[in-house]
Each structure stands twice: as C-alpha cells, then as structure tokens.
JSON list of C-alpha atoms in Angstrom, two decimals:
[
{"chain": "A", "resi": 156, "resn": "UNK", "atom": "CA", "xyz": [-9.86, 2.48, -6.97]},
{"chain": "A", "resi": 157, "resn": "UNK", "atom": "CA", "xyz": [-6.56, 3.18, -8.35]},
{"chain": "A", "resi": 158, "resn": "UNK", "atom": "CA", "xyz": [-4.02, 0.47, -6.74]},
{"chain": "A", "resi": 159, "resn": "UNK", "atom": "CA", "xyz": [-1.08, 1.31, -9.12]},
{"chain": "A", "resi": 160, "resn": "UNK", "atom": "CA", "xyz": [-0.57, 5.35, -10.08]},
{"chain": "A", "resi": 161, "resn": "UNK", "atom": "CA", "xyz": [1.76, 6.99, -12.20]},
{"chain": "A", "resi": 162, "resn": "UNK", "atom": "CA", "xyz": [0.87, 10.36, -12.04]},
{"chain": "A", "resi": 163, "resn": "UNK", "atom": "CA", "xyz": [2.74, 12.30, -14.38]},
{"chain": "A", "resi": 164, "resn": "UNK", "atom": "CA", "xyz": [1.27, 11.72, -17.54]},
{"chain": "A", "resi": 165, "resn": "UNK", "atom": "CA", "xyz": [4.22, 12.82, -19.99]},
{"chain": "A", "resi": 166, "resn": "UNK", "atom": "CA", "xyz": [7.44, 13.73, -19.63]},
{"chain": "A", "resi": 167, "resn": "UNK", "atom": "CA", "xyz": [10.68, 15.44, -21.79]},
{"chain": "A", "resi": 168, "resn": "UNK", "atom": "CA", "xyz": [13.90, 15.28, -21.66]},
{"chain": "A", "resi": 169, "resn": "UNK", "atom": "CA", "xyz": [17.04, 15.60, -23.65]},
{"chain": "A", "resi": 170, "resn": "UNK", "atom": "CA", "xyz": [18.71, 12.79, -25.33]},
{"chain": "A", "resi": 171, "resn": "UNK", "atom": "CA", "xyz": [21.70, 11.83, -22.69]},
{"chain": "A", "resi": 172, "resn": "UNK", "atom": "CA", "xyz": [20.30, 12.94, -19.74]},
{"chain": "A", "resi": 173, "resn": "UNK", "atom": "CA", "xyz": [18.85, 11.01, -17.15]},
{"chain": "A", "resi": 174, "resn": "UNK", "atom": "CA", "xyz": [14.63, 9.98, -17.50]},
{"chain": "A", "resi": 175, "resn": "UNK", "atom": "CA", "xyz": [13.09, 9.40, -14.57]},
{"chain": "A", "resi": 176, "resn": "UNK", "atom": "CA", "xyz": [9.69, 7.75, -14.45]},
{"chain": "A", "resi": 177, "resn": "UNK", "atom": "CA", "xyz": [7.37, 7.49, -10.87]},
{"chain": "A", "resi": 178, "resn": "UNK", "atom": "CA", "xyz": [4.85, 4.91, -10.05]},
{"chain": "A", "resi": 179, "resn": "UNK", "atom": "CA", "xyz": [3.00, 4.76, -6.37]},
{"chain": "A", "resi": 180, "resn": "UNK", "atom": "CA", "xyz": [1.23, 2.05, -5.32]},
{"chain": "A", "resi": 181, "resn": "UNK", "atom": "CA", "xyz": [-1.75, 1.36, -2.57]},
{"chain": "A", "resi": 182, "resn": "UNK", "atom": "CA", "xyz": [-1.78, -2.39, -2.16]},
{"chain": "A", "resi": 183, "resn": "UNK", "atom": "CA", "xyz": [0.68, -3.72, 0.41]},
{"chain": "A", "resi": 184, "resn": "UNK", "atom": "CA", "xyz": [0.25, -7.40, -0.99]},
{"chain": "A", "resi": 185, "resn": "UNK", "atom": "CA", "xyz": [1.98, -6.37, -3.78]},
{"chain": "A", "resi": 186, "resn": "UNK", "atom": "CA", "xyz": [5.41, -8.16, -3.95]},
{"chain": "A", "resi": 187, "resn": "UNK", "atom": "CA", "xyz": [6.54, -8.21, -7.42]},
{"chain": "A", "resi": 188, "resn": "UNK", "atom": "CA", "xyz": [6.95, -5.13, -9.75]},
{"chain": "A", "resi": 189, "resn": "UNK", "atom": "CA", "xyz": [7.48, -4.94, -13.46]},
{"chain": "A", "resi": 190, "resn": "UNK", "atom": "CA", "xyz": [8.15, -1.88, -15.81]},
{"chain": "A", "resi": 191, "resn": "UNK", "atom": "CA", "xyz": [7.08, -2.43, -20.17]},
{"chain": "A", "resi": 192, "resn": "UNK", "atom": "CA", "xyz": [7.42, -0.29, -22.22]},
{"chain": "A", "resi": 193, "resn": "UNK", "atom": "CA", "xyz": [4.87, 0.09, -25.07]},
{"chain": "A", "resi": 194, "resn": "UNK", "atom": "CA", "xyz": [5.52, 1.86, -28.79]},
{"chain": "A", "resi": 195, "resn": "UNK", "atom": "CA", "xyz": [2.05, 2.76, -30.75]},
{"chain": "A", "resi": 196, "resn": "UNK", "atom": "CA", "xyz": [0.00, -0.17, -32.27]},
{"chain": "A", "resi": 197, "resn": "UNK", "atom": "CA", "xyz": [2.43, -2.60, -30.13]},
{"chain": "A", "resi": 198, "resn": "UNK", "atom": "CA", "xyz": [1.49, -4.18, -27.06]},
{"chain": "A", "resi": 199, "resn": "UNK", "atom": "CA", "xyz": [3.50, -3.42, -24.07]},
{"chain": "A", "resi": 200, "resn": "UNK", "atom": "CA", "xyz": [6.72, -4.73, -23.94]},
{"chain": "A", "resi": 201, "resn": "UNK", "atom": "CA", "xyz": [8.80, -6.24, -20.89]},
{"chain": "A", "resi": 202, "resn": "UNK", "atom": "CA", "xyz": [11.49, -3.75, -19.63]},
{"chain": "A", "resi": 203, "resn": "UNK", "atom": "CA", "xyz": [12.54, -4.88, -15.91]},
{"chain": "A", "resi": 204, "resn": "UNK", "atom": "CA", "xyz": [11.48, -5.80, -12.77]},
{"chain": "A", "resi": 205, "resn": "UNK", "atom": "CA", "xyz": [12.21, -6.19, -9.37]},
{"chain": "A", "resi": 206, "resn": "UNK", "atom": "CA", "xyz": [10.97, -7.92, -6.34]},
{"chain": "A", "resi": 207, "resn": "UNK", "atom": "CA", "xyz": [9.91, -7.09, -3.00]},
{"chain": "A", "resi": 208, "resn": "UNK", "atom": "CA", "xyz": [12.87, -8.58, -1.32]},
{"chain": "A", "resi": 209, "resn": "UNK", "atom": "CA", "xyz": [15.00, -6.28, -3.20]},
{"chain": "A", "resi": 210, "resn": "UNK", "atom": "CA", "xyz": [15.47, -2.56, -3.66]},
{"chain": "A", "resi": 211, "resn": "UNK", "atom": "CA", "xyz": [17.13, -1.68, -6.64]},
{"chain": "A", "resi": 212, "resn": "UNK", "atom": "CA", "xyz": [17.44, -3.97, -10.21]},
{"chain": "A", "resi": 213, "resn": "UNK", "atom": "CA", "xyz": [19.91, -2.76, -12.58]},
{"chain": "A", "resi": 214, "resn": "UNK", "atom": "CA", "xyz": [20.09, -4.13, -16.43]},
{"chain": "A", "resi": 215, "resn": "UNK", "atom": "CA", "xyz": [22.30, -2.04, -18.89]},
{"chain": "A", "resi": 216, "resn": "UNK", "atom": "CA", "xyz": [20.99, 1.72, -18.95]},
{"chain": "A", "resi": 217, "resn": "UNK", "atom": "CA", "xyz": [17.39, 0.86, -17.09]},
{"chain": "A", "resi": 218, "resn": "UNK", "atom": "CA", "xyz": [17.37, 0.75, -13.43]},
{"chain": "A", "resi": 219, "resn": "UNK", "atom": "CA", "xyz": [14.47, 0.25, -10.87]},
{"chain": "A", "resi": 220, "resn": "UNK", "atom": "CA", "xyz": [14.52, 1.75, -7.07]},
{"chain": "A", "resi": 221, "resn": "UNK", "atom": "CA", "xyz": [12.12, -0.09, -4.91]},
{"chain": "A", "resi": 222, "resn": "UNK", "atom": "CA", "xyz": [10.67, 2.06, -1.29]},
{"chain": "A", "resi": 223, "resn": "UNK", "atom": "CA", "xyz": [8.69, -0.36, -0.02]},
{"chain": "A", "resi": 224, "resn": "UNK", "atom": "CA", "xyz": [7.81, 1.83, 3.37]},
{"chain": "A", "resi": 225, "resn": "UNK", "atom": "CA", "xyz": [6.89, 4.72, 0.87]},
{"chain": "A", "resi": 226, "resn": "UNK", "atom": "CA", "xyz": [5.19, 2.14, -1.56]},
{"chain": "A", "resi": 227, "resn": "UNK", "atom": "CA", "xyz": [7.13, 3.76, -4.31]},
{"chain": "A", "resi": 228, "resn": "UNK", "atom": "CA", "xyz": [9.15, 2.98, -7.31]},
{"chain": "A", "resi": 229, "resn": "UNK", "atom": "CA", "xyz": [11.40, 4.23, -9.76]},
{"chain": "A", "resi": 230, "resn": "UNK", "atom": "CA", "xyz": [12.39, 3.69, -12.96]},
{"chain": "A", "resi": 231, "resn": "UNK", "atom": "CA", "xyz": [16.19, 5.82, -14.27]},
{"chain": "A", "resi": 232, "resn": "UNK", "atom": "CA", "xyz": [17.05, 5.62, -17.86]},
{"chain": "A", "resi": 233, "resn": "UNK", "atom": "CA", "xyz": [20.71, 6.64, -18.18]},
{"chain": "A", "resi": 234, "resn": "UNK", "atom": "CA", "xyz": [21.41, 7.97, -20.87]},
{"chain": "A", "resi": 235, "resn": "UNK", "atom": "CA", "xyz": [18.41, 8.81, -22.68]},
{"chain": "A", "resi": 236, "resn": "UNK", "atom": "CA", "xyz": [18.03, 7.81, -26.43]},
{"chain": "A", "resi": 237, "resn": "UNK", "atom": "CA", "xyz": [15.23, 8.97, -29.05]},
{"chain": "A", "resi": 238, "resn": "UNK", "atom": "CA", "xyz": [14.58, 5.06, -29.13]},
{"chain": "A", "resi": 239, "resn": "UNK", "atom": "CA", "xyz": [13.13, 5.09, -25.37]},
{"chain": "A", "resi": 240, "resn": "UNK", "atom": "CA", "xyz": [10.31, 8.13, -26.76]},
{"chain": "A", "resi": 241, "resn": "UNK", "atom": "CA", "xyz": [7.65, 5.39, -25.76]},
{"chain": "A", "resi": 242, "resn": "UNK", "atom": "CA", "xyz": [4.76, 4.84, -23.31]},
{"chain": "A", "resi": 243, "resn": "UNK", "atom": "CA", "xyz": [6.10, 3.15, -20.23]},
{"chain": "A", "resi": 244, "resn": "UNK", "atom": "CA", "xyz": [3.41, 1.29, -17.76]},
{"chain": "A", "resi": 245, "resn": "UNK", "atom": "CA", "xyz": [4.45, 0.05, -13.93]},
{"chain": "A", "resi": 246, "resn": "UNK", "atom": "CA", "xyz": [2.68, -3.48, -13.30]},
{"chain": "A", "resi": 247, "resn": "UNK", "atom": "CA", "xyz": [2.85, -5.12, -9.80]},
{"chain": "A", "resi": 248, "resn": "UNK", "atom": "CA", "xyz": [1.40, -8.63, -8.91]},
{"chain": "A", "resi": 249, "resn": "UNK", "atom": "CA", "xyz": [0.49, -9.90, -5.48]},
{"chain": "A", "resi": 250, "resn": "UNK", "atom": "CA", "xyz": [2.25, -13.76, -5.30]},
{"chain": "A", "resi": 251, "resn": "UNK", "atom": "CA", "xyz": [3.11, -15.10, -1.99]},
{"chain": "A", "resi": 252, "resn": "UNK", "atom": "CA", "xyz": [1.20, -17.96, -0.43]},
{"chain": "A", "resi": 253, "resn": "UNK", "atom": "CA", "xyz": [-2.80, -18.10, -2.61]},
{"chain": "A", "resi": 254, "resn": "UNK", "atom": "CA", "xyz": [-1.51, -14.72, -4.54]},
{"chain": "A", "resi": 255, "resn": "UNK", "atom": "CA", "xyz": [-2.34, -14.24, -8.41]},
{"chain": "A", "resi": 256, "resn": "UNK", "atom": "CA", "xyz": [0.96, -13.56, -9.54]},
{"chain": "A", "resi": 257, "resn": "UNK", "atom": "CA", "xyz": [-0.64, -13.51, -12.80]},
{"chain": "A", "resi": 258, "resn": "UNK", "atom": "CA", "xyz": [-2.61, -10.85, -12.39]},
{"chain": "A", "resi": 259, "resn": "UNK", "atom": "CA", "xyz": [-0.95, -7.53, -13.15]},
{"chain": "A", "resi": 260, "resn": "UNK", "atom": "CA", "xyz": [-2.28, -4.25, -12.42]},
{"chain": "A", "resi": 261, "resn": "UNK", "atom": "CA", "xyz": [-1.07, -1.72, -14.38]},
{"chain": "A", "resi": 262, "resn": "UNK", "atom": "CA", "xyz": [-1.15, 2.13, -13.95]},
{"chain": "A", "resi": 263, "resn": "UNK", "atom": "CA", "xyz": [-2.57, 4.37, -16.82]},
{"chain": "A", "resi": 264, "resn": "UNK", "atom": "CA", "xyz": [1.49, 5.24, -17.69]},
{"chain": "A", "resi": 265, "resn": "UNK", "atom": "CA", "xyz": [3.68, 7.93, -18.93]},
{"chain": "A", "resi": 266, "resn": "UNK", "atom": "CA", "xyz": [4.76, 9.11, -22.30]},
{"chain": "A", "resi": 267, "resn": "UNK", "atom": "CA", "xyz": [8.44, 9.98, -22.01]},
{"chain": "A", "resi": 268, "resn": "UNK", "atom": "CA", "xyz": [9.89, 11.87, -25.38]},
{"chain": "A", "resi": 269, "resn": "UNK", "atom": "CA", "xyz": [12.97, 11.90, -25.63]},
{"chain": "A", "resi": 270, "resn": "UNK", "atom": "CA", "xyz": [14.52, 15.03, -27.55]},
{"chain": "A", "resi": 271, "resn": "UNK", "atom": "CA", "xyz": [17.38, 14.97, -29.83]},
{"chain": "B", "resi": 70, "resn": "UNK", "atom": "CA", "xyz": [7.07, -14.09, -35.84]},
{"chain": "B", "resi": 71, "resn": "UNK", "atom": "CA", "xyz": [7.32, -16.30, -32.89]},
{"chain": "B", "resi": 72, "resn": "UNK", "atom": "CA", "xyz": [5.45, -13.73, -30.73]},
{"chain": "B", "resi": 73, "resn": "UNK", "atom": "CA", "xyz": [1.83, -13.61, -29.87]},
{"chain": "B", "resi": 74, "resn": "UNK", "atom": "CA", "xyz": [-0.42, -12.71, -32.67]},
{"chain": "B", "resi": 75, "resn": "UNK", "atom": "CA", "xyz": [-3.99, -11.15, -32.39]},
{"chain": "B", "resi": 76, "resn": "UNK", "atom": "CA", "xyz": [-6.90, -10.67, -35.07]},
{"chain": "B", "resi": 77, "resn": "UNK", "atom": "CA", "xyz": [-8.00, -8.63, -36.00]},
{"chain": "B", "resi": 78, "resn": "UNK", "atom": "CA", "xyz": [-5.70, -5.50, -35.35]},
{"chain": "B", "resi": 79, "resn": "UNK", "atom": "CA", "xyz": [-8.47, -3.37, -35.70]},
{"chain": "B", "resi": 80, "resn": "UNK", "atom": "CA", "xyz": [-12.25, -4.37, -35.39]},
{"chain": "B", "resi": 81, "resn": "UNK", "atom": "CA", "xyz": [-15.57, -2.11, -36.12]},
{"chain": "B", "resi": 82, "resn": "UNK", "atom": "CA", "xyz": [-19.29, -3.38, -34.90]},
{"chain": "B", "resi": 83, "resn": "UNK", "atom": "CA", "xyz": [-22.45, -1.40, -34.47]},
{"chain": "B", "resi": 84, "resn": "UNK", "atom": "CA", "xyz": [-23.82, -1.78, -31.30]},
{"chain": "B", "resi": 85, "resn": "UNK", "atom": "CA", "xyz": [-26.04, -4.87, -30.96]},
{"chain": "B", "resi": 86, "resn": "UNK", "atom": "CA", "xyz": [-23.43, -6.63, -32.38]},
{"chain": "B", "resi": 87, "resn": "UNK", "atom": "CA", "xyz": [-21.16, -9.38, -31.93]},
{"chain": "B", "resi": 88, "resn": "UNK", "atom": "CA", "xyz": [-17.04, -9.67, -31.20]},
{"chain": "B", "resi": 89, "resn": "UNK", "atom": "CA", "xyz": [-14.82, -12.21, -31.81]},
{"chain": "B", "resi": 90, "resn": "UNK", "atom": "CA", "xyz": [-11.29, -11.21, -30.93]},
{"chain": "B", "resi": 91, "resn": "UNK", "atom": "CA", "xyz": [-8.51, -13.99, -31.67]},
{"chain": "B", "resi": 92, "resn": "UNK", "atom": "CA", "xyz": [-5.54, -14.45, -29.74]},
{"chain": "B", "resi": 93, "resn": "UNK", "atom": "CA", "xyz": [-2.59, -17.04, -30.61]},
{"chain": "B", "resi": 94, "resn": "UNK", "atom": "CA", "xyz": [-0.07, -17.75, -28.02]},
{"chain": "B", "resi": 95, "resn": "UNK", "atom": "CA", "xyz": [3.71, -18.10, -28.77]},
{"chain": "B", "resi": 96, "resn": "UNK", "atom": "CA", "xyz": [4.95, -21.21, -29.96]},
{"chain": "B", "resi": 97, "resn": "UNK", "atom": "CA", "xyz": [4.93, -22.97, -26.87]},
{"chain": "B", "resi": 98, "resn": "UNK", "atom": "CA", "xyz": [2.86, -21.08, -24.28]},
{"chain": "B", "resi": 99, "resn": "UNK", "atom": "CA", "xyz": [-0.19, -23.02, -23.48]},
{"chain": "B", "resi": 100, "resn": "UNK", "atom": "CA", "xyz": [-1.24, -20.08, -20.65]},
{"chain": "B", "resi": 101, "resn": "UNK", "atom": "CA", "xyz": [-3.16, -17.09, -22.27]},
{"chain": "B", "resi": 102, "resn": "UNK", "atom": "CA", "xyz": [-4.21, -13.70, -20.59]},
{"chain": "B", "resi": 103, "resn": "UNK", "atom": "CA", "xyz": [-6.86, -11.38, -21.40]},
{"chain": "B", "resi": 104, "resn": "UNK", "atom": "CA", "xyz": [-6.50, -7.28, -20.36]},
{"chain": "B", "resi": 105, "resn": "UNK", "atom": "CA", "xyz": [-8.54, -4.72, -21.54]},
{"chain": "B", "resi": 106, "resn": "UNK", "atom": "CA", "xyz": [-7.44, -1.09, -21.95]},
{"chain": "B", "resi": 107, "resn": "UNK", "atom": "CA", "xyz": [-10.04, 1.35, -21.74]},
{"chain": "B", "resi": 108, "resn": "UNK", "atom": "CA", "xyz": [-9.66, 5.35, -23.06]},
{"chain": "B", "resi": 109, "resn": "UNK", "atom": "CA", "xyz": [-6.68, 7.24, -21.01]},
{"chain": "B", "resi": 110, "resn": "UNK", "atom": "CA", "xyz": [-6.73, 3.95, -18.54]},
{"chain": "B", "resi": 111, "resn": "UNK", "atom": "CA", "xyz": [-4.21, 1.10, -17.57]},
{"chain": "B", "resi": 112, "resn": "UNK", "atom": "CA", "xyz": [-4.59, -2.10, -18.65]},
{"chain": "B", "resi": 113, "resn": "UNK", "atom": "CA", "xyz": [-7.19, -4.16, -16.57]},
{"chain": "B", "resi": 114, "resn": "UNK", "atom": "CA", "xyz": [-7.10, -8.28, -16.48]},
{"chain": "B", "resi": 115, "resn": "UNK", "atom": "CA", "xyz": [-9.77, -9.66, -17.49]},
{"chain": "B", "resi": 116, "resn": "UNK", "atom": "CA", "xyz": [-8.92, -13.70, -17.94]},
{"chain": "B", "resi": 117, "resn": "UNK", "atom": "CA", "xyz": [-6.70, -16.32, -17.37]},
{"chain": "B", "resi": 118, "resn": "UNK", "atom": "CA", "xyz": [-6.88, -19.33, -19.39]},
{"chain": "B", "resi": 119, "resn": "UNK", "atom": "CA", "xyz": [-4.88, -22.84, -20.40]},
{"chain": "B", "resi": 120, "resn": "UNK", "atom": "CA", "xyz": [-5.68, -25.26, -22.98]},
{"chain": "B", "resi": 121, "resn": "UNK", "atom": "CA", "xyz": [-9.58, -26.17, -22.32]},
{"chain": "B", "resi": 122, "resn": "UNK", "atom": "CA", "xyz": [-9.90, -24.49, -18.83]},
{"chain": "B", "resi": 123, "resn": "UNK", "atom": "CA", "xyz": [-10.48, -20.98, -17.79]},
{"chain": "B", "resi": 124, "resn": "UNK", "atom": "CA", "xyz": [-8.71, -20.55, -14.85]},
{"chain": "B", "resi": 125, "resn": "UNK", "atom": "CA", "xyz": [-9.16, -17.02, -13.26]},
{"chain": "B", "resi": 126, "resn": "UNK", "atom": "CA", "xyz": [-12.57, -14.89, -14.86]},
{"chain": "B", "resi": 127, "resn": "UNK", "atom": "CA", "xyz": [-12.83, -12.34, -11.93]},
{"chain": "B", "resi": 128, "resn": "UNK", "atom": "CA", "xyz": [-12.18, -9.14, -14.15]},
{"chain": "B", "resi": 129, "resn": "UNK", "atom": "CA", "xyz": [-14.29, -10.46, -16.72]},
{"chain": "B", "resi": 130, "resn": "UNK", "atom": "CA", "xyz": [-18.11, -7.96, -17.32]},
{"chain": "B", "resi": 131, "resn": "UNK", "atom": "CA", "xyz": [-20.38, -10.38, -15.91]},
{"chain": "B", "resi": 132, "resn": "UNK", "atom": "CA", "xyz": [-22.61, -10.53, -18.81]},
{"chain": "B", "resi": 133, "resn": "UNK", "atom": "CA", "xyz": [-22.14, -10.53, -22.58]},
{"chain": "B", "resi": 134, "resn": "UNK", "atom": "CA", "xyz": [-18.47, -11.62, -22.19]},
{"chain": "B", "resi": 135, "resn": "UNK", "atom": "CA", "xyz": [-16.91, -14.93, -22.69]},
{"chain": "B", "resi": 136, "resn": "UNK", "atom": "CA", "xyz": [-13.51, -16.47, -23.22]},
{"chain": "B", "resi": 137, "resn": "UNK", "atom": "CA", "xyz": [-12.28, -19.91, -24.54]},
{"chain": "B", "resi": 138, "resn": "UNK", "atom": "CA", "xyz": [-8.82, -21.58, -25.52]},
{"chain": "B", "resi": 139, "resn": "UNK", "atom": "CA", "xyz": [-9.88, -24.63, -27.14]},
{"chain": "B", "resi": 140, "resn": "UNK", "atom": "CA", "xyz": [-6.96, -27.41, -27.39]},
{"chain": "B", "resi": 141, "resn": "UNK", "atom": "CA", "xyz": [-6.60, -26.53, -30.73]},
{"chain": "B", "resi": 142, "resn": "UNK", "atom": "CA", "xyz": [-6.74, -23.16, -32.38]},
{"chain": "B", "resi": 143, "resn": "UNK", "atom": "CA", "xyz": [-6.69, -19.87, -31.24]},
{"chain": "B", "resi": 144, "resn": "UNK", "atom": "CA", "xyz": [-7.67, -18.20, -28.16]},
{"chain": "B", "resi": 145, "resn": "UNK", "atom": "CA", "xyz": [-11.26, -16.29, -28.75]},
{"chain": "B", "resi": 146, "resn": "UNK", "atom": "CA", "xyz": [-12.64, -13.56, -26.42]},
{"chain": "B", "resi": 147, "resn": "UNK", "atom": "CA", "xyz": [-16.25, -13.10, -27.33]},
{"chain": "B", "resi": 148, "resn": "UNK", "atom": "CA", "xyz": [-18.38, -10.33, -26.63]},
{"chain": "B", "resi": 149, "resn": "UNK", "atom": "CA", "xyz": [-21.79, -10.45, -27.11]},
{"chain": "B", "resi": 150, "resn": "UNK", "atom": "CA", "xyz": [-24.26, -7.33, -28.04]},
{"chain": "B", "resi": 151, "resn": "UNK", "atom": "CA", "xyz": [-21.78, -5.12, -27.69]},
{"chain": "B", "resi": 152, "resn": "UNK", "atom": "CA", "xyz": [-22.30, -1.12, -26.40]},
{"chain": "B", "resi": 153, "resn": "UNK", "atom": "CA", "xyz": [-20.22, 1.97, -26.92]},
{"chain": "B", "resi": 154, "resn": "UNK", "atom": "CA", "xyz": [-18.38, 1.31, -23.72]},
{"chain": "B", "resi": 155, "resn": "UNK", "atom": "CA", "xyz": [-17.10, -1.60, -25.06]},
{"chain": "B", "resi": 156, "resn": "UNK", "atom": "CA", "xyz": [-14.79, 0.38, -27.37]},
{"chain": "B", "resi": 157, "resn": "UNK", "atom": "CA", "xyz": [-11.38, -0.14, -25.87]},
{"chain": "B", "resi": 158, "resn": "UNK", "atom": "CA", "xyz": [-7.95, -2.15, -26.64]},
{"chain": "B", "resi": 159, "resn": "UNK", "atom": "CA", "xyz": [-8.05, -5.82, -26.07]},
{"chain": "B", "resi": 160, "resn": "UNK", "atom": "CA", "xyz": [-4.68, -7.01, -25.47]},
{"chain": "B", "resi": 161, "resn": "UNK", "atom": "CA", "xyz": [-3.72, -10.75, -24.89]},
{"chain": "B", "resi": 162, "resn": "UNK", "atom": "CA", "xyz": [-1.04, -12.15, -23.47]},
{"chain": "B", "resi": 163, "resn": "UNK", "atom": "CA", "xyz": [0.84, -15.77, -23.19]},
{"chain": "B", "resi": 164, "resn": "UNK", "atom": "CA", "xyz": [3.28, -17.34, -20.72]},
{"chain": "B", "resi": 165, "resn": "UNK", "atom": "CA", "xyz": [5.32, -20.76, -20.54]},
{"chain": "B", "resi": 166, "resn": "UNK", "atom": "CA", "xyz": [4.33, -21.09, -16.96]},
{"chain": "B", "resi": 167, "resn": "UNK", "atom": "CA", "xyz": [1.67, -21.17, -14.65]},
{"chain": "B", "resi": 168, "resn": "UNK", "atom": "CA", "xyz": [0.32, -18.21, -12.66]},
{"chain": "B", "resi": 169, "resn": "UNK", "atom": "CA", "xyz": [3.62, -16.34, -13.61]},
{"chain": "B", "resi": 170, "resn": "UNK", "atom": "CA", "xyz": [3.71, -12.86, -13.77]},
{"chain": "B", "resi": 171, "resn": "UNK", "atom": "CA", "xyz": [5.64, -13.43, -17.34]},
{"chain": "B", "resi": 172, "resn": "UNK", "atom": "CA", "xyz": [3.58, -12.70, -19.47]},
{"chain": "B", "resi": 173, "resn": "UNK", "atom": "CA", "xyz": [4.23, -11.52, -23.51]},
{"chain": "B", "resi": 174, "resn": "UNK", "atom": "CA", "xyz": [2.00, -9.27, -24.99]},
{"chain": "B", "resi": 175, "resn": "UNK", "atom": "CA", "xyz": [0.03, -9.23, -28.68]},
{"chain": "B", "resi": 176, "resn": "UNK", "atom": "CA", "xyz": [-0.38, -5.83, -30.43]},
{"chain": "B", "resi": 177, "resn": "UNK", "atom": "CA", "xyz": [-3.93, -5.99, -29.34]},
{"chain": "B", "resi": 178, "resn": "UNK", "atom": "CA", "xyz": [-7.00, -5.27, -31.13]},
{"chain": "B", "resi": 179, "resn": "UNK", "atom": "CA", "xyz": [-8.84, -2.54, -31.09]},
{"chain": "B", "resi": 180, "resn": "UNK", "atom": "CA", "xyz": [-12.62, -2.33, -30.60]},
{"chain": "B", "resi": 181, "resn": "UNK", "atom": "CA", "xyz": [-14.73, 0.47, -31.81]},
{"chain": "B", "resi": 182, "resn": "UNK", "atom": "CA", "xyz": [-18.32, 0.26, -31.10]},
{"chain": "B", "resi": 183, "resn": "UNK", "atom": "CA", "xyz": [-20.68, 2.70, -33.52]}
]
C-alpha cells in the first residue's frame, strides 16, 4: 500500500529548461509535504516544503504546487543545472492533533538528469 | 562535519549473523530516526528514539530487530540473525525537536546479507 507515488521513475531534460517532478498521494491526513533531494552514497537531503494550508512554496529556482482536492504535488526547477542530476524523493507527514509528524513516508523517487 | 555520521558505510554478514549499525546525531540533536530503504523502494520509518527512550517502534520487523540511543554514545540499530531480505540501506536521521518532521539525514549504511 503505496500512500506516497511518484510514478515516473527518471526523467531528462536540458540544462535551462524547466524540470518538473510529480508526486500523488492517497492519505488525506497528510498535512505537511517535503521534497530532498539525494546524490549517490549521500543520504537524502532537504530541498523544500510546503504545508497543507498553503498551495505553492517558492525558494530561489525550486518551487512546490500543492492540489490538495487532486492530492497532488509538484515540484519546478527553473532553470535546470547539471548540479540538480540527482534522485529527488516527495515525503509527507500526517501532524495535526495525535499526528506523527515525524514519520515521513516517502515515495520510491525520480532520477532527474540534467543534460548539458 | 557537524552532520550526522553513520558506521559503517558499508556492512557485509552471512546470514545467521549479527548487525550493528551506528548512528551519531548532529551536535545537538538528542532525537534520532531510523528508515530503511529496501531495493527500487522509498524509504520506510522504522524508529523514533531520544536519549534512553524509544519513542515510536511501529515500522520496526517485529522480531530480530532492536534499537537503542543510550545517553551516551552512539545510536545502534541491531539486527539479529539476519536473512537476505535484510539487505537494504539503513539510513538515520536526527532532529533538534520533538516529533518534527525536520529531520537530517546520515549517508546510510548499507547492508548486504550473503
């Protein structure tokens, strides 16, 4: 039982353009979500986040779109640098009133390459 | 370094035997976080400890596995007698605060059962 997805397991494109990477989620408890990025033999790395309350959280070229009636998200990278080639993971947590907000669930992420 | 370190990076046992995987919070975290990362999977929680108390265990294998955070020394997850499908990534994690969703990542170690 898959409660966080990211379905597209890779993804290309050019250095400048825009990356987009999808995440869908199940669990309507969910109320915090949280994009990390992860480079080989590193752990995953904090990117950004947003919460429920909100719909879009913007820091530098990384921006997450919250749908909370589609129980989607979004992450934009704009413009695309070789640098971001990494895995990137969407996390959520279910806070609130006797939530674990410490206990992520993560999906199984995407590799984005970015090409020079 | 000031971020979380794990030993070892890399960790070989023969089935039958035992794991000790090491986990040391950054300098001032005293909330640690086990996930384990199975072949092509996410990461799955697995623990949530603080200095001398484990706090949340529900992802943890109901047998064989065990996790500590003594109030001094490192974090050790243990597992006992381990099988192939034990091979994975463990990755821990530390926060300054409580049941917060902050949470900085080791470079995990990786577990290959033979």
């Amino acid at each position: 039982d898959q409660q966080v997805k990211q379905n597209s397991p890779s993804l290309s494109v050019q250095e400048g353009r825009i990356s987009i990477l999808n995440c869908d989620y199940t669990n309507s408890m969910f109320d915090y979500f949280l994009w990390y990025k992860k480079y080989p033999a590193e752990g995953p790395t904090f990117l950004i986040s947003i919460s429920s309350i909100k719909d879009k959280n913007e820091d530098g070229r990384f921006t997450v779109f919250l749908n909370k009636s589609a129980k989607h998200l979004s992450l934009h990278i704009v413009p695309s640098q070789p640098g971001d080639s990494a895995v990137y993971f969407c996390a959520a947590s279910a806070g609130g009133s006797g939530g674990s907000n410490y206990k992520l669930t993560f999906g199984k992420g995407t590799l984005l390459t970015v090409n020079p | 370094n000031a971020g979380v370190m794990q030993n070892p990076r890399h960790l070989v046992r023969r089935r039958g035997q035992e794991a000790r995987l090491r986990c040391s919070p950054m300098k001032g975290h005293s909330h640690v976080y086990w996930y384990r990362q199975l072949p092509e999977e996410g990461l799955k929680f697995m623990v949530y400890l603080q200095k001398e108390n484990i706090i949340d265990e529900s992802g943890m294998p109901k047998e064989r596995f065990s996790a500590e955070f003594p109030k001094e020394g490192p974090s050790i997850l243990r597992i006992q007698q381990v099988v192939r499908g034990d091979s994975a990534a463990y990755f821990c994690a530390s926060s300054p605060r409580d049941y917060s969703y902050e949470q900085y990542f080791g470079p995990g170690t990786r577990l290959t059962v033979t």
